[in-house]
Amino acid sequence: MMRLHKLYHRLTILPFSPLSLPSSNPSLLPLAPLLRLPLRHGTAANFASMATSRLRNLAPLTAAPAEDAAGSVSSCANAATSVDHEDESNIGVRYRVPPPEIRDIVDAPPVPALSFSPLRDKIIFLKRRALPPLAEIARPEEKLAGIRIDGKCNTRSRMSFYTGIGIHQILSDGTLGPEIEVHGFPDGAKINFVSWSPDGWHLSFSICVNEEDSDSSKLTVWIADVKTGKARPLFQSPNVHLNAVFDNYVWVNNTSLLVCTIPSPRGAPPKKPLVPGGPKIQSNEEKNIIQVRTFQDLLKDEYDEDLFDYYATSQLVLASLDGSKKEIGPPAVYTSMDPSPDQKYILISSIHRPYSFIVPCGRFPKKVELWNADGKLIRELCDLPLAEDIPIAFNSVRKGMRSINWRADRPSTLYWVETQDGGDAKVEISPRDIIYTQPAEPLEGQQPTILHKLDLRYGGISWCDDSLALVYESWYKARKIRTWVVSPGSEDVAPHILFDRSSEDVYSDPGTPMMRRTEAGTYIIARIKKESDEGRYIILNGIGAGPEGNIPFLDLFDINTGNKERIWESDKDKYYETVVALMSDQEGGDLHLDKLKILTSKESKTENTQYYFVSWPDKKIVQVTNFPHPYPQLASLQKEMIRYQRKDGVQLTATLYLPPDYSPSTDGPLPCLVWSYPGEFKSKDAAGQVRGSPNEFAGIGSTSALLWLARRFAILSGPTIPIIGEGDEEANDRYVEQLVASAEAAVEEVIRRGVADPKKIAVGGHSYGAFMTANLLAHAPHLFCCGIARSGAYNRTLTPFGFQNEDRTLWEAANTYVEMSPFMSANKIKKPILLIHGEEDNNPGTLTMQSDRFFNALKGHGALCRLVILPHESHGYTARESIMHVLWETDRWLHKYCVSNSSDAGEGHATGTVKEHDSKGTPNAESKVVATSGGGSREVYDFEYEEFHSLPRSSLCKSLYSLDVFLLPCEE
């Protein structure tokens, strides 16, 4: 679980995580290095909807997301061949590139990423490169314990980086001063893990120079003076290298850092024995019930265990800016380091043997210790055993202490949670979780204090002071979320519920509290003072979802009375605006409403995101950025959020994009690409709610379906495909029926509008969207002329212990598993289908084997199909050569089987309606059919590092201000 204080101490802006999802060009970054916020899938889906800002445009400070970067990267000479749909004699022989209309958009230079200093007086621009070459992605990597390690750099593999840093002073009028370029490091250095010192006087970052040389390929830590931009190595010795497999370094105070270094001398990696010492044996003679998802990259034998220890073991070094350093603690596999707000203590987490061959390292035995600032052990907080037996039911957790954090509002007070149900969500018990607090060094005999008892699953705490904290709990199965008001310093004040709502009901979302920075560098709820009013006010930052789309807002909220006053709201006619962060929290104490200053983002359908300062009392606006349009050739594209109805009465929505200057009355219907992703709901009303804004900028990622606007396609993006299971009904038991009904409604609507040629409608999706695509071609061939399925899973019997949001096993819901698997209906697929998959897909739900076997099944029945396996690529595609080839394959497929289609694929569409499909292809309402994810979440399971920060701080997460638990993107 995420350490709340750690999150606030290190950053102000916490962005959405597009681990493998293309989005608009990222442009705003956190104040300090980011951590991936691990979460058992489904633990707190609710909190994703509580994000307090427009997060789609935010990027990590540590590294630019490679899959979203757009720009030209030179690759191997003659490695790619331009598009040529007519000459197919050498198809599949080499990498190809799409036509210029698409290629130019993907190769557009990326805008820099931004980060504000802790005191909000400076801003840095981090220069980003474009898509990486395949040669970089193809570097050797070790697949160990659920993670992938670059052995030469001793960090996670496939990390992106920055190429330069520019510093600007924020002037008194809100404009930016001249750029000071950070200099002093070698030319061509790859920059990562950028972080502000707590006082904002220095920047720390890592660099890697020559990746081919075994010594200089390793990361070194550098320090830059913010006033001059002059950079220098933190360590005087060139032989001290960063170990960034887990945590990397953290500022302990303004002048010192705690760094994970490679132990010296370490020697060469262990060599794999040529002759094994014996067979590989796993045993369950104790008859334990252990059910796990299909995790990948696991340890396989003793050699793998030794290799994991070799790369993951760190020596902690306390380093000062004056050049002095001291080794502290023994070498160990340290996973996180968390200084207390008063800088007197450090919370140290590590993992140790015995390891496991069936679960990733996030479930390995875990020890949490309390050290003083000099590295002396104060006490051991817990030593949790190996956790192979966490139930697969959603909201199941690890036994013992979890979510151990520092209170953000106290100098050195710990808090944590302990489950009362043995971690099993199926156990009925009250309370289910108990939150405890305790001083770092309790008096002799002083027991932990119970802060609060919860009947649902703990979801995090937002701290303010001894009189106010907000505690969150949720329960996925019931889609329930609660917010409690507690008084941590007053035992006689009973906690009470502030909000109790459905996580699916976005219209009722009241928003989340705005957080402010403290003098200690932590982040707490901002208390607002309103003139002479003595009320207890906070600011709620909400998405403002409603029937007309999202209209974000700020509400001044009285905690005592529940009264609200709207103090800011997004423009609703042309623009979409969100509040990103408070910018007036440099001084301690309550914030005065008439001196409030915020950072906002602003965009429209055709204008890309820019950032602004807004200052009270007159709400003066000053523009901060002026990024160029990333794809001016599509600046006048047409976008409309449309609503329509499924035959069972469920309201559906989609975003319809049309090419610039297109008119259905004069130009006639277009070929259409439908790109979507199903989601599960417990109620029809929630499924029918509008999500998103009609005024949001059309962000086009490197593999986005919107690229085909440049090829004069109509794009129906994200039509809602709700799979609803009301009451005790399981949503997946009517998956195919509801999937087909949703698709029929979407197709009928674009035909009715006259924008789509009935015979030229293609369908596509990534991951769970690929699963959807295959099912639609099997069960609704009357709707689509062809399909494109990327990185999907097609045979659910290969994921027998659950998938997406299905937590029943294959043996508990055999009919559902079988009937929802398009693999089992391969004989029904007659329309052309293009399958694309990364050869090194490490997502638990989507093994590359899924596409291999599905292709063979299709070919075995004479289906028109094509399989493209991308060497070295994972679940999302990264290398420029791979991405360009994916676009070429997609464009070729659409040109050949959609644009040029003259078959009867759209038979029955001519009158503007979709004829009823033969009942043989669609199970009836009584059938046990299919399931997927709750409330639109995606199918990726991030069990890798459930209990500690998994990726080095180059990953993104999903909420601006941490609620301690998150639902990460799934199978996408």
PDB file of N, CA, C and O in Angstrom, residues 162-208:
ATOM      1  N   TYR A 162      14.856  11.499 -19.589  1.00  0.00           N
ATOM      2  CA  TYR A 162      14.884  12.865 -20.090  1.00  0.00           C
ATOM      3  C   TYR A 162      16.260  13.161 -20.675  1.00  0.00           C
ATOM      4  O   TYR A 162      17.259  12.524 -20.328  1.00  0.00           O
ATOM      5  N   THR A 163      16.283  14.157 -21.543  1.00  0.00           N
ATOM      6  CA  THR A 163      17.538  14.524 -22.203  1.00  0.00           C
ATOM      7  C   THR A 163      18.109  15.843 -21.696  1.00  0.00           C
ATOM      8  O   THR A 163      19.267  16.159 -21.980  1.00  0.00           O
ATOM      9  N   GLY A 164      17.319  16.627 -20.976  1.00  0.00           N
ATOM     10  CA  GLY A 164      17.808  17.896 -20.459  1.00  0.00           C
ATOM     11  C   GLY A 164      16.825  18.494 -19.475  1.00  0.00           C
ATOM     12  O   GLY A 164      15.653  18.108 -19.425  1.00  0.00           O
ATOM     13  N   ILE A 165      17.325  19.466 -18.681  1.00  0.00           N
ATOM     14  CA  ILE A 165      16.501  20.127 -17.666  1.00  0.00           C
ATOM     15  C   ILE A 165      16.694  21.631 -17.787  1.00  0.00           C
ATOM     16  O   ILE A 165      17.839  22.122 -17.788  1.00  0.00           O
ATOM     17  N   GLY A 166      15.598  22.366 -17.894  1.00  0.00           N
ATOM     18  CA  GLY A 166      15.650  23.819 -17.896  1.00  0.00           C
ATOM     19  C   GLY A 166      14.890  24.373 -16.704  1.00  0.00           C
ATOM     20  O   GLY A 166      13.781  23.923 -16.409  1.00  0.00           O
ATOM     21  N   ILE A 167      15.485  25.357 -15.992  1.00  0.00           N
ATOM     22  CA  ILE A 167      14.896  25.932 -14.782  1.00  0.00           C
ATOM     23  C   ILE A 167      14.418  27.350 -15.076  1.00  0.00           C
ATOM     24  O   ILE A 167      15.136  28.142 -15.688  1.00  0.00           O
ATOM     25  N   HIS A 168      13.189  27.669 -14.628  1.00  0.00           N
ATOM     26  CA  HIS A 168      12.646  29.019 -14.783  1.00  0.00           C
ATOM     27  C   HIS A 168      12.194  29.546 -13.429  1.00  0.00           C
ATOM     28  O   HIS A 168      11.550  28.829 -12.658  1.00  0.00           O
ATOM     29  N   GLN A 169      12.491  30.785 -13.151  1.00  0.00           N
ATOM     30  CA  GLN A 169      11.946  31.474 -11.993  1.00  0.00           C
ATOM     31  C   GLN A 169      10.522  31.908 -12.322  1.00  0.00           C
ATOM     32  O   GLN A 169      10.244  32.375 -13.435  1.00  0.00           O
ATOM     33  N   ILE A 170       9.586  31.725 -11.370  1.00  0.00           N
ATOM     34  CA  ILE A 170       8.233  32.242 -11.535  1.00  0.00           C
ATOM     35  C   ILE A 170       8.224  33.664 -10.990  1.00  0.00           C
ATOM     36  O   ILE A 170       8.415  33.884  -9.797  1.00  0.00           O
ATOM     37  N   LEU A 171       8.051  34.642 -11.859  1.00  0.00           N
ATOM     38  CA  LEU A 171       8.127  36.045 -11.477  1.00  0.00           C
ATOM     39  C   LEU A 171       6.878  36.470 -10.708  1.00  0.00           C
ATOM     40  O   LEU A 171       5.876  35.743 -10.648  1.00  0.00           O
ATOM     41  N   SER A 172       6.942  37.649 -10.135  1.00  0.00           N
ATOM     42  CA  SER A 172       5.856  38.122  -9.274  1.00  0.00           C
ATOM     43  C   SER A 172       4.533  38.262 -10.015  1.00  0.00           C
ATOM     44  O   SER A 172       3.467  38.143  -9.430  1.00  0.00           O
ATOM     45  N   ASP A 173       4.599  38.510 -11.336  1.00  0.00           N
ATOM     46  CA  ASP A 173       3.356  38.639 -12.108  1.00  0.00           C
ATOM     47  C   ASP A 173       2.862  37.301 -12.646  1.00  0.00           C
ATOM     48  O   ASP A 173       1.890  37.241 -13.395  1.00  0.00           O
ATOM     49  N   GLY A 174       3.556  36.200 -12.258  1.00  0.00           N
ATOM     50  CA  GLY A 174       3.129  34.870 -12.671  1.00  0.00           C
ATOM     51  C   GLY A 174       3.771  34.373 -13.949  1.00  0.00           C
ATOM     52  O   GLY A 174       3.623  33.207 -14.303  1.00  0.00           O
ATOM     53  N   THR A 175       4.486  35.251 -14.639  1.00  0.00           N
ATOM     54  CA  THR A 175       5.163  34.819 -15.859  1.00  0.00           C
ATOM     55  C   THR A 175       6.499  34.162 -15.509  1.00  0.00           C
ATOM     56  O   THR A 175       6.943  34.187 -14.360  1.00  0.00           O
ATOM     57  N   LEU A 176       7.136  33.584 -16.516  1.00  0.00           N
ATOM     58  CA  LEU A 176       8.368  32.854 -16.292  1.00  0.00           C
ATOM     59  C   LEU A 176       9.589  33.668 -16.688  1.00  0.00           C
ATOM     60  O   LEU A 176       9.590  34.364 -17.711  1.00  0.00           O
ATOM     61  N   GLY A 177      10.628  33.564 -15.879  1.00  0.00           N
ATOM     62  CA  GLY A 177      11.891  34.193 -16.204  1.00  0.00           C
ATOM     63  C   GLY A 177      12.660  33.390 -17.238  1.00  0.00           C
ATOM     64  O   GLY A 177      12.215  32.337 -17.693  1.00  0.00           O
ATOM     65  N   PRO A 178      13.854  33.856 -17.621  1.00  0.00           N
ATOM     66  CA  PRO A 178      14.648  33.149 -18.628  1.00  0.00           C
ATOM     67  C   PRO A 178      15.093  31.773 -18.139  1.00  0.00           C
ATOM     68  O   PRO A 178      15.210  31.534 -16.941  1.00  0.00           O
ATOM     69  N   GLU A 179      15.356  30.898 -19.070  1.00  0.00           N
ATOM     70  CA  GLU A 179      15.738  29.529 -18.726  1.00  0.00           C
ATOM     71  C   GLU A 179      17.185  29.441 -18.273  1.00  0.00           C
ATOM     72  O   GLU A 179      18.073  30.069 -18.859  1.00  0.00           O
ATOM     73  N   ILE A 180      17.396  28.688 -17.199  1.00  0.00           N
ATOM     74  CA  ILE A 180      18.732  28.311 -16.764  1.00  0.00           C
ATOM     75  C   ILE A 180      18.879  26.829 -17.047  1.00  0.00           C
ATOM     76  O   ILE A 180      18.163  26.003 -16.477  1.00  0.00           O
ATOM     77  N   GLU A 181      19.775  26.474 -17.928  1.00  0.00           N
ATOM     78  CA  GLU A 181      19.930  25.081 -18.311  1.00  0.00           C
ATOM     79  C   GLU A 181      20.840  24.370 -17.330  1.00  0.00           C
ATOM     80  O   GLU A 181      21.920  24.863 -16.988  1.00  0.00           O
ATOM     81  N   VAL A 182      20.380  23.213 -16.863  1.00  0.00           N
ATOM     82  CA  VAL A 182      21.226  22.393 -15.997  1.00  0.00           C
ATOM     83  C   VAL A 182      22.364  21.846 -16.847  1.00  0.00           C
ATOM     84  O   VAL A 182      22.138  21.262 -17.921  1.00  0.00           O
ATOM     85  N   HIS A 183      23.591  22.023 -16.383  1.00  0.00           N
ATOM     86  CA  HIS A 183      24.757  21.652 -17.168  1.00  0.00           C
ATOM     87  C   HIS A 183      25.822  21.037 -16.267  1.00  0.00           C
ATOM     88  O   HIS A 183      25.699  21.044 -15.050  1.00  0.00           O
ATOM     89  N   GLY A 184      26.837  20.502 -16.900  1.00  0.00           N
ATOM     90  CA  GLY A 184      27.943  19.921 -16.146  1.00  0.00           C
ATOM     91  C   GLY A 184      28.025  18.417 -16.255  1.00  0.00           C
ATOM     92  O   GLY A 184      29.051  17.819 -15.908  1.00  0.00           O
ATOM     93  N   PHE A 185      26.972  17.777 -16.728  1.00  0.00           N
ATOM     94  CA  PHE A 185      27.015  16.323 -16.887  1.00  0.00           C
ATOM     95  C   PHE A 185      27.391  15.995 -18.330  1.00  0.00           C
ATOM     96  O   PHE A 185      27.292  16.836 -19.235  1.00  0.00           O
ATOM     97  N   PRO A 186      27.826  14.767 -18.604  1.00  0.00           N
ATOM     98  CA  PRO A 186      28.303  14.406 -19.944  1.00  0.00           C
ATOM     99  C   PRO A 186      27.225  14.558 -21.014  1.00  0.00           C
ATOM    100  O   PRO A 186      26.040  14.372 -20.753  1.00  0.00           O
ATOM    101  N   ASP A 187      27.668  14.894 -22.214  1.00  0.00           N
ATOM    102  CA  ASP A 187      26.743  14.969 -23.342  1.00  0.00           C
ATOM    103  C   ASP A 187      26.117  13.605 -23.602  1.00  0.00           C
ATOM    104  O   ASP A 187      26.776  12.571 -23.482  1.00  0.00           O
ATOM    105  N   GLY A 188      24.870  13.613 -23.973  1.00  0.00           N
ATOM    106  CA  GLY A 188      24.177  12.373 -24.282  1.00  0.00           C
ATOM    107  C   GLY A 188      23.708  11.598 -23.067  1.00  0.00           C
ATOM    108  O   GLY A 188      23.235  10.466 -23.197  1.00  0.00           O
ATOM    109  N   ALA A 189      23.850  12.184 -21.878  1.00  0.00           N
ATOM    110  CA  ALA A 189      23.437  11.485 -20.659  1.00  0.00           C
ATOM    111  C   ALA A 189      21.924  11.295 -20.643  1.00  0.00           C
ATOM    112  O   ALA A 189      21.160  12.171 -21.066  1.00  0.00           O
ATOM    113  N   LYS A 190      21.511  10.160 -20.140  1.00  0.00           N
ATOM    114  CA  LYS A 190      20.095   9.865 -19.961  1.00  0.00           C
ATOM    115  C   LYS A 190      19.718  10.179 -18.515  1.00  0.00           C
ATOM    116  O   LYS A 190      20.290   9.619 -17.583  1.00  0.00           O
ATOM    117  N   ILE A 191      18.757  11.071 -18.348  1.00  0.00           N
ATOM    118  CA  ILE A 191      18.403  11.600 -17.032  1.00  0.00           C
ATOM    119  C   ILE A 191      17.163  10.896 -16.509  1.00  0.00           C
ATOM    120  O   ILE A 191      16.193  10.689 -17.244  1.00  0.00           O
ATOM    121  N   ASN A 192      17.195  10.564 -15.219  1.00  0.00           N
ATOM    122  CA  ASN A 192      16.050   9.900 -14.624  1.00  0.00           C
ATOM    123  C   ASN A 192      15.954  10.266 -13.150  1.00  0.00           C
ATOM    124  O   ASN A 192      16.855  10.889 -12.594  1.00  0.00           O
ATOM    125  N   PHE A 193      14.840   9.888 -12.515  1.00  0.00           N
ATOM    126  CA  PHE A 193      14.631  10.036 -11.072  1.00  0.00           C
ATOM    127  C   PHE A 193      14.901  11.465 -10.588  1.00  0.00           C
ATOM    128  O   PHE A 193      15.595  11.687  -9.599  1.00  0.00           O
ATOM    129  N   VAL A 194      14.333  12.441 -11.303  1.00  0.00           N
ATOM    130  CA  VAL A 194      14.544  13.847 -10.934  1.00  0.00           C
ATOM    131  C   VAL A 194      13.738  14.154  -9.677  1.00  0.00           C
ATOM    132  O   VAL A 194      12.578  13.754  -9.544  1.00  0.00           O
ATOM    133  N   SER A 195      14.359  14.877  -8.732  1.00  0.00           N
ATOM    134  CA  SER A 195      13.691  15.167  -7.457  1.00  0.00           C
ATOM    135  C   SER A 195      14.182  16.494  -6.907  1.00  0.00           C
ATOM    136  O   SER A 195      15.373  16.820  -6.990  1.00  0.00           O
ATOM    137  N   TRP A 196      13.252  17.272  -6.348  1.00  0.00           N
ATOM    138  CA  TRP A 196      13.601  18.516  -5.656  1.00  0.00           C
ATOM    139  C   TRP A 196      14.057  18.196  -4.237  1.00  0.00           C
ATOM    140  O   TRP A 196      13.535  17.297  -3.585  1.00  0.00           O
ATOM    141  N   SER A 197      15.006  18.967  -3.745  1.00  0.00           N
ATOM    142  CA  SER A 197      15.300  18.923  -2.311  1.00  0.00           C
ATOM    143  C   SER A 197      14.126  19.552  -1.577  1.00  0.00           C
ATOM    144  O   SER A 197      13.368  20.341  -2.153  1.00  0.00           O
ATOM    145  N   PRO A 198      13.919  19.227  -0.288  1.00  0.00           N
ATOM    146  CA  PRO A 198      12.753  19.768   0.430  1.00  0.00           C
ATOM    147  C   PRO A 198      12.680  21.288   0.411  1.00  0.00           C
ATOM    148  O   PRO A 198      11.574  21.856   0.369  1.00  0.00           O
ATOM    149  N   ASP A 199      13.831  21.975   0.416  1.00  0.00           N
ATOM    150  CA  ASP A 199      13.801  23.440   0.409  1.00  0.00           C
ATOM    151  C   ASP A 199      13.798  24.021  -0.990  1.00  0.00           C
ATOM    152  O   ASP A 199      13.717  25.240  -1.168  1.00  0.00           O
ATOM    153  N   GLY A 200      13.887  23.164  -2.018  1.00  0.00           N
ATOM    154  CA  GLY A 200      13.833  23.639  -3.389  1.00  0.00           C
ATOM    155  C   GLY A 200      15.117  24.263  -3.895  1.00  0.00           C
ATOM    156  O   GLY A 200      15.128  24.831  -4.990  1.00  0.00           O
ATOM    157  N   TRP A 201      16.220  24.144  -3.162  1.00  0.00           N
ATOM    158  CA  TRP A 201      17.478  24.762  -3.589  1.00  0.00           C
ATOM    159  C   TRP A 201      18.272  23.875  -4.540  1.00  0.00           C
ATOM    160  O   TRP A 201      19.134  24.352  -5.265  1.00  0.00           O
ATOM    161  N   HIS A 202      17.994  22.572  -4.489  1.00  0.00           N
ATOM    162  CA  HIS A 202      18.761  21.643  -5.306  1.00  0.00           C
ATOM    163  C   HIS A 202      17.830  20.678  -6.045  1.00  0.00           C
ATOM    164  O   HIS A 202      16.705  20.431  -5.611  1.00  0.00           O
ATOM    165  N   LEU A 203      18.353  20.155  -7.130  1.00  0.00           N
ATOM    166  CA  LEU A 203      17.716  19.062  -7.842  1.00  0.00           C
ATOM    167  C   LEU A 203      18.637  17.856  -7.773  1.00  0.00           C
ATOM    168  O   LEU A 203      19.860  17.984  -7.899  1.00  0.00           O
ATOM    169  N   SER A 204      18.067  16.698  -7.557  1.00  0.00           N
ATOM    170  CA  SER A 204      18.835  15.465  -7.650  1.00  0.00           C
ATOM    171  C   SER A 204      18.290  14.663  -8.820  1.00  0.00           C
ATOM    172  O   SER A 204      17.109  14.735  -9.147  1.00  0.00           O
ATOM    173  N   PHE A 205      19.160  13.914  -9.454  1.00  0.00           N
ATOM    174  CA  PHE A 205      18.748  13.079 -10.572  1.00  0.00           C
ATOM    175  C   PHE A 205      19.830  12.046 -10.836  1.00  0.00           C
ATOM    176  O   PHE A 205      20.967  12.164 -10.350  1.00  0.00           O
ATOM    177  N   SER A 206      19.467  11.019 -11.565  1.00  0.00           N
ATOM    178  CA  SER A 206      20.451  10.023 -11.965  1.00  0.00           C
ATOM    179  C   SER A 206      20.768  10.198 -13.438  1.00  0.00           C
ATOM    180  O   SER A 206      19.951  10.719 -14.205  1.00  0.00           O
ATOM    181  N   ILE A 207      21.980   9.788 -13.827  1.00  0.00           N
ATOM    182  CA  ILE A 207      22.328   9.785 -15.240  1.00  0.00           C
ATOM    183  C   ILE A 207      22.971   8.452 -15.599  1.00  0.00           C
ATOM    184  O   ILE A 207      23.575   7.781 -14.767  1.00  0.00           O
ATOM    185  N   CYS A 208      22.794   8.099 -16.832  1.00  0.00           N
ATOM    186  CA  CYS A 208      23.432   6.921 -17.419  1.00  0.00           C
ATOM    187  C   CYS A 208      24.054   7.389 -18.723  1.00  0.00           C
ATOM    188  O   CYS A 208      23.402   8.092 -19.503  1.00  0.00           O
TER     189      CYS A 208
END
